[in-house]
Amino acid sequence: MPTTFSWHRPCPVCLADSPEELYLNGMATVDDLDLSYRVARCTHCGFHYAADLAQSATYDSYYRDLSKYDLPPTGNFPSPLEHHRASAALEICRPHIPANATVADIGCGRGALLHTFHGAGHRRLFGLDPAPAGAASLGIGTVQRGGIGDAAHQLPVEELDLVCLTGVLEHLPELHGNMLRLTASLAPRTRVLIEVPALERFVRPQMEPFGEFSLEHLQYFSRQSLTRLMAGLGYTPLAIDILPLRGTSDSLFGLFERAEPPPTAYDKEPAADMAIYIETCRRRLDEVLKRLAAVPPQFALYGAGSHSARLMPKLAELGLLARINAIVDGNPNLHGKKLGEFSVHSPAILDNNPTLPVLVSSFHAQAAIVRTLLARNPQRPLCLLYPADDER
């Protein structure tokens, strides 16, 4: 866990530099990239964000080479969750955009939103993503490789009726600058749709401890802070609401239009939601660590993403790293890479050792991983960190 960080940021919403540190999110390195950070609260406006972190170029490398977003759609596409989110986005936008609207999805990922707009009759569709293979494989619209900073010269910005940023703003190391440049390039009529995890709903009955502090999430938005960010850019909400979701964080959706300069006086965002979340996660993590007492002398670790990156320092503290025989993950972009000092392999290598116990290091995918492992080897010994009936 690093004791120093290479970058200190002011608040991405109000630009004040008066952070109150709340939590040190220590992670194992992923292919030698240290994505640990300090979570803080801005004492000026109350926004919660990663104040001390790696340089922006480190995140560029991660998304380019290691993320899961570059995998073409397989099986049931869109998944029920992708379909639910994309359909909600379409319904929010439909009353406020032309029937033949020109739409750009920045951070289009696998392309579920483009697919949904295409199904609703929209044909002028553009996608932009640092890892574009997934969406490009759909053959819908024009999908290019790039991030939000490339939008002004890779998208027909003057023609756009709608720009979508779903699951993007929480990831951006240079949030304020990125959004300032993007909105300055848009035509006055262009509406902006944003979807982010809703801070108001971080605490729920079943949840991964500190799961909202993933390798990738650097900002934590409420209705109030998202509205304040966009107001500072000259936008006001046409619609803003929280979409309940099963299996992941509830989503905060906001559709914004350009407006006259809004009031500059705002109430400070409350501290309670994040404080309760951190304390709840501490208790849940203690429960997980108690289950680690039962791990066998040798085991394989299944999972090389955020959950395992956060777990590895805890395994080190408990003296359990030496018991890891192998680390495997279903994301082929991670195969041959490293988590901490361990190489990451395809799960297929487990077939060479049918009696090796597997510690499943995942919350959201635990049930799916268990099904996959037992389908290949019904006798495989498994170690689970979460109750099997924990709904996700």
Coordinates of C-alpha atoms in Angstrom, one line a residue:
M1 CA 0.0 0.0 0.0
P2 CA 1.6 3.3 -1.0
T3 CA 2.4 5.9 1.6
T4 CA 2.6 8.7 -1.0
F5 CA 0.6 9.4 -4.1
S6 CA 1.8 10.9 -7.4
W7 CA -1.1 13.3 -7.8
H8 CA -3.2 15.4 -5.5
R9 CA -6.5 16.8 -7.0
P10 CA -8.7 19.7 -5.8
C11 CA -12.4 19.1 -5.7
P12 CA -13.6 18.3 -9.2
V13 CA -16.9 20.0 -8.6
C14 CA -16.1 23.3 -6.9
L15 CA -12.3 23.3 -7.5
A16 CA -11.6 24.1 -3.8
D17 CA -8.6 22.3 -2.4
S18 CA -9.7 21.6 1.2
P19 CA -10.2 17.8 1.4
E20 CA -11.0 15.9 4.6
E21 CA -9.6 12.4 4.3
L22 CA -12.1 9.7 4.9
Y23 CA -10.6 6.4 3.8
L24 CA -7.3 5.0 2.4
N25 CA -8.3 2.6 -0.4
G26 CA -5.1 0.5 -0.7
M27 CA -5.0 -1.9 -3.6
A28 CA -2.5 -4.5 -5.0
T29 CA -1.0 -3.4 -8.2
V30 CA -2.6 -4.6 -11.5
D31 CA 0.2 -5.3 -14.0
D32 CA 2.4 -3.0 -12.0
L33 CA -0.1 -0.2 -12.1
D34 CA -0.9 1.2 -8.6
L35 CA -4.5 2.4 -8.6
S36 CA -4.8 3.0 -4.8
Y37 CA -6.2 6.3 -3.7
R38 CA -7.5 8.4 -0.7
V39 CA -11.2 9.1 -0.5
A40 CA -11.9 12.6 0.8
R41 CA -14.8 15.0 1.3
C42 CA -14.5 18.6 0.1
T43 CA -15.0 20.8 3.2
H44 CA -16.2 23.6 0.9
C45 CA -19.0 21.9 -1.1
G46 CA -19.2 18.5 0.5
F47 CA -18.4 16.5 -2.7
H48 CA -16.8 13.0 -2.2
Y49 CA -13.9 12.1 -4.4
A50 CA -10.4 10.5 -4.7
A51 CA -8.2 13.4 -3.7
D52 CA -4.8 11.6 -3.8
L53 CA -4.3 9.0 -6.6
A54 CA -2.2 7.9 -9.5
Q55 CA -1.5 10.1 -12.5
S56 CA -4.2 10.3 -15.3
A57 CA -1.8 8.4 -17.7
T58 CA -1.9 5.4 -15.3
Y59 CA -5.7 5.2 -15.8
D60 CA -5.3 5.6 -19.5
S61 CA -3.0 2.5 -19.5
Y62 CA -5.4 0.5 -17.4
Y63 CA -8.4 1.2 -19.7
R64 CA -6.4 0.6 -22.9
D65 CA -4.8 -2.7 -21.9
L66 CA -6.6 -4.3 -18.9
S67 CA -10.2 -3.4 -18.7
K68 CA -13.1 -5.8 -19.4
Y69 CA -14.9 -3.2 -21.6
D70 CA -13.0 -4.3 -24.7
L71 CA -14.7 -7.7 -24.8
P72 CA -17.2 -8.2 -27.7
P73 CA -20.8 -9.1 -26.6
T74 CA -21.4 -12.8 -26.1
G75 CA -24.3 -14.9 -25.1
N76 CA -27.4 -12.9 -24.0
F77 CA -26.8 -9.3 -25.2
P78 CA -27.8 -7.0 -23.9
S79 CA -27.9 -8.6 -20.6
P80 CA -31.1 -8.0 -18.5
L81 CA -29.2 -5.4 -16.5
E82 CA -27.8 -3.7 -19.6
H83 CA -31.3 -3.7 -21.2
H84 CA -32.9 -2.2 -18.0
R85 CA -30.4 0.6 -17.8
A86 CA -30.4 1.4 -21.5
S87 CA -34.2 1.3 -21.7
A88 CA -34.4 3.7 -18.7
A89 CA -32.0 6.1 -20.5
L90 CA -34.0 6.0 -23.6
E91 CA -37.3 6.7 -21.8
I92 CA -35.7 9.7 -20.0
C93 CA -34.5 11.2 -23.2
R94 CA -37.4 10.4 -25.6
P95 CA -39.7 13.4 -24.6
H96 CA -36.8 15.8 -25.0
I97 CA -35.0 14.9 -28.3
P98 CA -36.2 14.7 -31.9
A99 CA -37.4 11.3 -33.3
N100 CA -34.5 11.3 -35.7
A101 CA -32.0 12.6 -33.1
T102 CA -28.3 12.4 -33.7
V103 CA -26.9 10.6 -30.7
A104 CA -23.3 10.1 -29.4
D105 CA -22.5 7.6 -26.6
I106 CA -19.1 8.5 -25.0
G107 CA -17.8 5.5 -23.1
C108 CA -20.0 3.2 -25.1
G109 CA -18.5 0.0 -23.7
R110 CA -20.1 -3.1 -25.2
G111 CA -22.7 -0.9 -27.0
A112 CA -25.9 -1.7 -25.1
L113 CA -27.1 1.9 -25.2
L114 CA -26.3 2.3 -28.9
H115 CA -28.2 -1.0 -29.5
T116 CA -31.2 0.3 -27.6
F117 CA -31.4 3.6 -29.5
H118 CA -31.0 1.8 -32.8
G119 CA -33.9 -0.5 -31.8
A120 CA -36.0 2.7 -31.2
G121 CA -35.4 3.9 -34.7
H122 CA -32.4 6.1 -34.3
R123 CA -29.9 5.8 -37.2
R124 CA -27.4 8.7 -36.7
L125 CA -25.4 7.0 -33.9
F126 CA -21.8 7.5 -32.8
G127 CA -19.8 5.7 -30.2
L128 CA -16.5 6.5 -28.5
D129 CA -14.6 4.3 -26.1
P130 CA -11.0 3.7 -25.1
A131 CA -11.6 0.0 -25.8
P132 CA -14.0 0.0 -28.8
A133 CA -14.0 -3.6 -29.9
G134 CA -17.1 -4.6 -28.0
A135 CA -19.4 -1.9 -29.4
A136 CA -17.8 -1.9 -32.9
S137 CA -18.6 -5.6 -33.3
L138 CA -22.3 -4.7 -33.3
G139 CA -22.1 -2.9 -36.6
I140 CA -24.3 -0.1 -35.4
G141 CA -23.4 3.5 -36.1
T142 CA -19.8 4.7 -36.1
V143 CA -17.7 3.5 -33.2
Q144 CA -14.2 4.9 -32.7
R145 CA -11.4 4.5 -30.2
G146 CA -11.0 7.4 -27.9
G147 CA -11.9 9.0 -24.6
I148 CA -13.9 12.0 -23.6
G149 CA -11.0 14.2 -24.4
D150 CA -11.2 13.1 -28.0
A151 CA -14.9 13.9 -28.4
A152 CA -14.5 17.3 -29.9
H153 CA -12.5 16.1 -32.9
Q154 CA -13.8 12.6 -33.3
L155 CA -17.5 13.3 -33.1
P156 CA -19.7 15.6 -35.2
V157 CA -20.3 17.7 -32.1
E158 CA -22.2 20.5 -34.0
E159 CA -24.7 18.0 -35.3
L160 CA -25.5 16.2 -32.0
D161 CA -28.9 16.4 -30.4
L162 CA -27.9 14.2 -27.5
V163 CA -24.6 13.2 -25.8
C164 CA -24.7 10.2 -23.4
L165 CA -22.3 9.7 -20.6
T166 CA -23.5 6.6 -18.9
G167 CA -21.2 5.1 -16.3
V168 CA -18.4 7.5 -17.3
L169 CA -18.1 10.5 -14.9
E170 CA -17.3 8.4 -11.9
H171 CA -14.2 7.1 -13.8
L172 CA -12.6 10.4 -15.0
P173 CA -9.4 11.4 -13.3
E174 CA -9.7 14.9 -15.0
L175 CA -13.4 15.2 -14.5
H176 CA -13.8 19.0 -14.4
G177 CA -11.4 19.7 -17.3
N178 CA -12.9 16.9 -19.4
M179 CA -16.5 18.1 -18.9
L180 CA -15.5 21.8 -19.5
R181 CA -13.9 21.0 -22.8
L182 CA -16.7 18.7 -23.9
T183 CA -19.6 21.1 -23.1
A184 CA -17.7 24.0 -24.7
S185 CA -17.7 22.1 -28.0
L186 CA -21.4 21.2 -28.0
A187 CA -24.1 23.2 -29.8
P188 CA -26.5 25.1 -27.5
R189 CA -29.3 22.7 -28.4
T190 CA -27.4 19.5 -27.4
R191 CA -28.8 17.8 -24.3
V192 CA -26.4 15.8 -22.1
L193 CA -27.5 12.5 -20.4
I194 CA -25.5 11.3 -17.4
E195 CA -25.7 8.1 -15.4
V196 CA -23.6 7.5 -12.3
P197 CA -23.9 5.3 -9.2
A198 CA -26.2 7.0 -6.7
L199 CA -24.4 7.9 -3.5
E200 CA -27.8 8.0 -1.7
R201 CA -28.1 4.2 -2.4
F202 CA -24.6 3.0 -1.6
V203 CA -25.8 1.3 1.6
R204 CA -28.1 -1.6 0.9
P205 CA -28.9 -4.9 2.6
Q206 CA -26.5 -7.0 0.5
M207 CA -23.4 -5.2 -0.7
E208 CA -19.7 -5.8 -1.4
P209 CA -17.6 -4.1 1.3
F210 CA -16.0 -1.0 -0.2
G211 CA -17.3 -2.1 -3.6
E212 CA -18.0 1.5 -4.6
F213 CA -14.3 2.2 -4.1
S214 CA -13.3 0.1 -7.1
L215 CA -10.1 0.4 -9.1
E216 CA -12.0 2.7 -11.5
H217 CA -14.4 4.9 -9.5
L218 CA -12.9 8.2 -8.4
Q219 CA -16.0 10.4 -7.9
Y220 CA -19.2 9.6 -5.9
F221 CA -22.3 11.6 -7.0
S222 CA -25.6 12.4 -5.3
R223 CA -28.4 14.4 -7.0
Q224 CA -27.1 17.5 -5.3
S225 CA -23.4 17.2 -6.4
L226 CA -24.3 16.1 -10.0
T227 CA -26.6 19.1 -10.3
R228 CA -23.9 21.4 -8.9
L229 CA -21.3 20.1 -11.3
M230 CA -23.5 20.7 -14.3
A231 CA -24.7 24.1 -13.1
G232 CA -21.0 25.2 -13.0
L233 CA -20.8 24.2 -16.7
G234 CA -24.0 26.2 -17.6
Y235 CA -26.5 23.3 -17.5
T236 CA -29.8 22.7 -15.7
P237 CA -31.6 19.4 -15.2
L238 CA -34.6 18.6 -17.4
A239 CA -35.0 15.3 -15.5
I240 CA -33.1 13.8 -12.6
D241 CA -34.0 10.6 -10.8
I242 CA -32.6 7.4 -9.2
L243 CA -33.3 4.0 -11.0
P244 CA -33.4 1.0 -8.6
L245 CA -31.3 -1.9 -9.9
R246 CA -30.8 -5.4 -8.8
G247 CA -27.3 -6.8 -8.8
T248 CA -25.4 -3.5 -8.9
S249 CA -25.5 0.0 -7.5
D250 CA -28.7 2.0 -8.1
S251 CA -28.2 4.5 -10.9
L252 CA -28.6 8.3 -10.7
F253 CA -29.8 9.6 -14.1
G254 CA -29.8 13.2 -15.1
L255 CA -30.7 14.8 -18.4
F256 CA -29.4 18.4 -18.7
E257 CA -29.9 21.3 -21.1
R258 CA -28.0 24.5 -21.5
A259 CA -29.4 27.3 -19.3
E260 CA -28.8 30.8 -18.2
P261 CA -26.2 31.2 -15.5
P262 CA -27.7 29.5 -12.4
P263 CA -27.5 30.7 -8.8
T264 CA -24.0 30.5 -7.3
A265 CA -25.2 29.8 -3.8
Y266 CA -25.6 26.1 -2.8
D267 CA -26.0 24.2 0.4
K268 CA -23.1 21.9 1.3
E269 CA -23.7 18.2 0.5
P270 CA -24.4 16.2 3.6
A271 CA -21.7 14.0 5.0
A272 CA -24.0 11.3 6.4
D273 CA -24.5 9.0 3.4
M274 CA -20.8 8.4 2.8
A275 CA -20.0 8.2 6.5
I276 CA -22.6 5.5 7.0
Y277 CA -21.4 3.7 3.9
I278 CA -17.8 3.6 5.1
E279 CA -18.7 2.4 8.6
T280 CA -21.1 -0.3 7.2
C281 CA -18.3 -1.5 4.9
R282 CA -15.8 -1.8 7.7
R283 CA -18.2 -4.1 9.6
R284 CA -18.9 -6.2 6.4
L285 CA -15.2 -6.5 5.7
D286 CA -14.5 -7.7 9.2
E287 CA -17.0 -10.5 8.5
V288 CA -15.2 -11.4 5.3
L289 CA -11.8 -11.5 6.9
K290 CA -13.1 -13.9 9.6
R291 CA -14.0 -16.4 6.8
L292 CA -10.4 -16.3 5.6
A293 CA -9.4 -18.1 8.8
A294 CA -10.8 -21.3 7.1
V295 CA -8.8 -21.1 3.9
P296 CA -6.8 -24.3 3.2
P297 CA -3.0 -24.5 3.1
Q298 CA -2.9 -24.1 -0.7
F299 CA -5.6 -22.6 -2.9
A300 CA -6.2 -20.8 -6.2
L301 CA -7.7 -17.3 -6.1
Y302 CA -10.4 -16.8 -8.7
G303 CA -10.7 -13.1 -9.6
A304 CA -8.1 -10.4 -10.5
G305 CA -10.3 -7.3 -10.5
S306 CA -11.1 -4.7 -7.9
H307 CA -12.3 -7.2 -5.3
S308 CA -9.0 -9.1 -5.3
A309 CA -6.9 -6.0 -5.6
R310 CA -8.5 -4.8 -2.4
L311 CA -8.3 -8.3 -0.8
M312 CA -4.6 -8.9 -1.5
P313 CA -3.3 -6.4 1.1
K314 CA -5.5 -8.1 3.7
L315 CA -4.2 -11.5 2.7
A316 CA -0.7 -10.2 3.2
E317 CA -1.5 -8.8 6.7
L318 CA -2.9 -12.3 7.6
G319 CA 0.1 -14.1 6.2
L320 CA -1.9 -15.9 3.6
L321 CA -0.3 -14.8 0.4
A322 CA 2.1 -17.8 0.5
R323 CA -0.8 -20.1 0.3
I324 CA -1.9 -18.9 -3.2
N325 CA -1.1 -21.5 -5.8
A326 CA -2.4 -19.5 -8.7
I327 CA -4.6 -16.6 -9.6
V328 CA -7.2 -17.0 -12.5
D329 CA -9.7 -14.7 -14.1
G330 CA -12.3 -14.9 -16.9
N331 CA -11.1 -11.6 -18.4
P332 CA -8.7 -12.5 -21.2
N333 CA -7.2 -9.0 -21.1
L334 CA -5.7 -10.0 -17.7
H335 CA -4.2 -13.3 -18.8
G336 CA -0.4 -13.0 -18.7
K337 CA -0.6 -9.9 -16.6
K338 CA 0.0 -9.6 -12.8
L339 CA -2.0 -8.9 -9.7
G340 CA 0.6 -7.9 -7.2
E341 CA 3.5 -10.3 -7.7
F342 CA 1.3 -13.1 -9.1
S343 CA 0.7 -13.9 -12.7
V344 CA -2.9 -14.1 -13.8
H345 CA -4.0 -17.2 -15.8
S346 CA -7.1 -18.5 -17.6
P347 CA -9.4 -20.6 -15.4
A348 CA -8.5 -23.5 -17.8
I349 CA -5.3 -24.1 -15.9
L350 CA -7.4 -25.3 -12.9
D351 CA -8.2 -28.5 -14.9
N352 CA -4.6 -29.5 -14.3
N353 CA -5.2 -29.7 -10.6
P354 CA -8.7 -31.0 -10.0
T355 CA -8.4 -31.2 -6.2
L356 CA -7.0 -27.7 -5.6
P357 CA -9.4 -25.6 -3.6
V358 CA -10.6 -22.3 -5.1
L359 CA -11.2 -19.1 -3.1
V360 CA -13.8 -17.2 -5.1
S361 CA -12.8 -13.5 -4.8
S362 CA -15.9 -11.8 -6.1
F363 CA -19.2 -10.5 -4.8
H364 CA -21.3 -9.7 -7.8
A365 CA -20.1 -12.7 -9.9
Q366 CA -19.7 -15.3 -7.1
A367 CA -22.7 -17.3 -8.1
A368 CA -21.8 -17.3 -11.8
I369 CA -18.2 -18.3 -11.0
V370 CA -19.3 -21.2 -8.8
R371 CA -21.6 -22.5 -11.5
T372 CA -18.7 -22.3 -14.0
L373 CA -16.3 -24.1 -11.7
L374 CA -18.7 -26.9 -10.7
A375 CA -19.8 -27.4 -14.3
R376 CA -16.2 -28.2 -15.2
N377 CA -15.5 -30.2 -12.0
P378 CA -18.4 -31.1 -9.6
Q379 CA -16.0 -32.2 -7.0
R380 CA -14.0 -28.9 -6.9
P381 CA -13.5 -27.7 -3.3
L382 CA -14.7 -24.1 -3.0
C383 CA -14.2 -21.3 -0.4
L384 CA -16.8 -18.6 -0.5
L385 CA -16.5 -15.2 1.1
Y386 CA -20.2 -14.3 1.0
P387 CA -23.3 -16.3 2.0
A388 CA -24.6 -18.3 -1.0
D389 CA -28.1 -16.8 -0.6
D390 CA -26.8 -13.2 -0.5
E391 CA -28.9 -11.6 -3.3
R392 CA -26.8 -9.5 -5.7

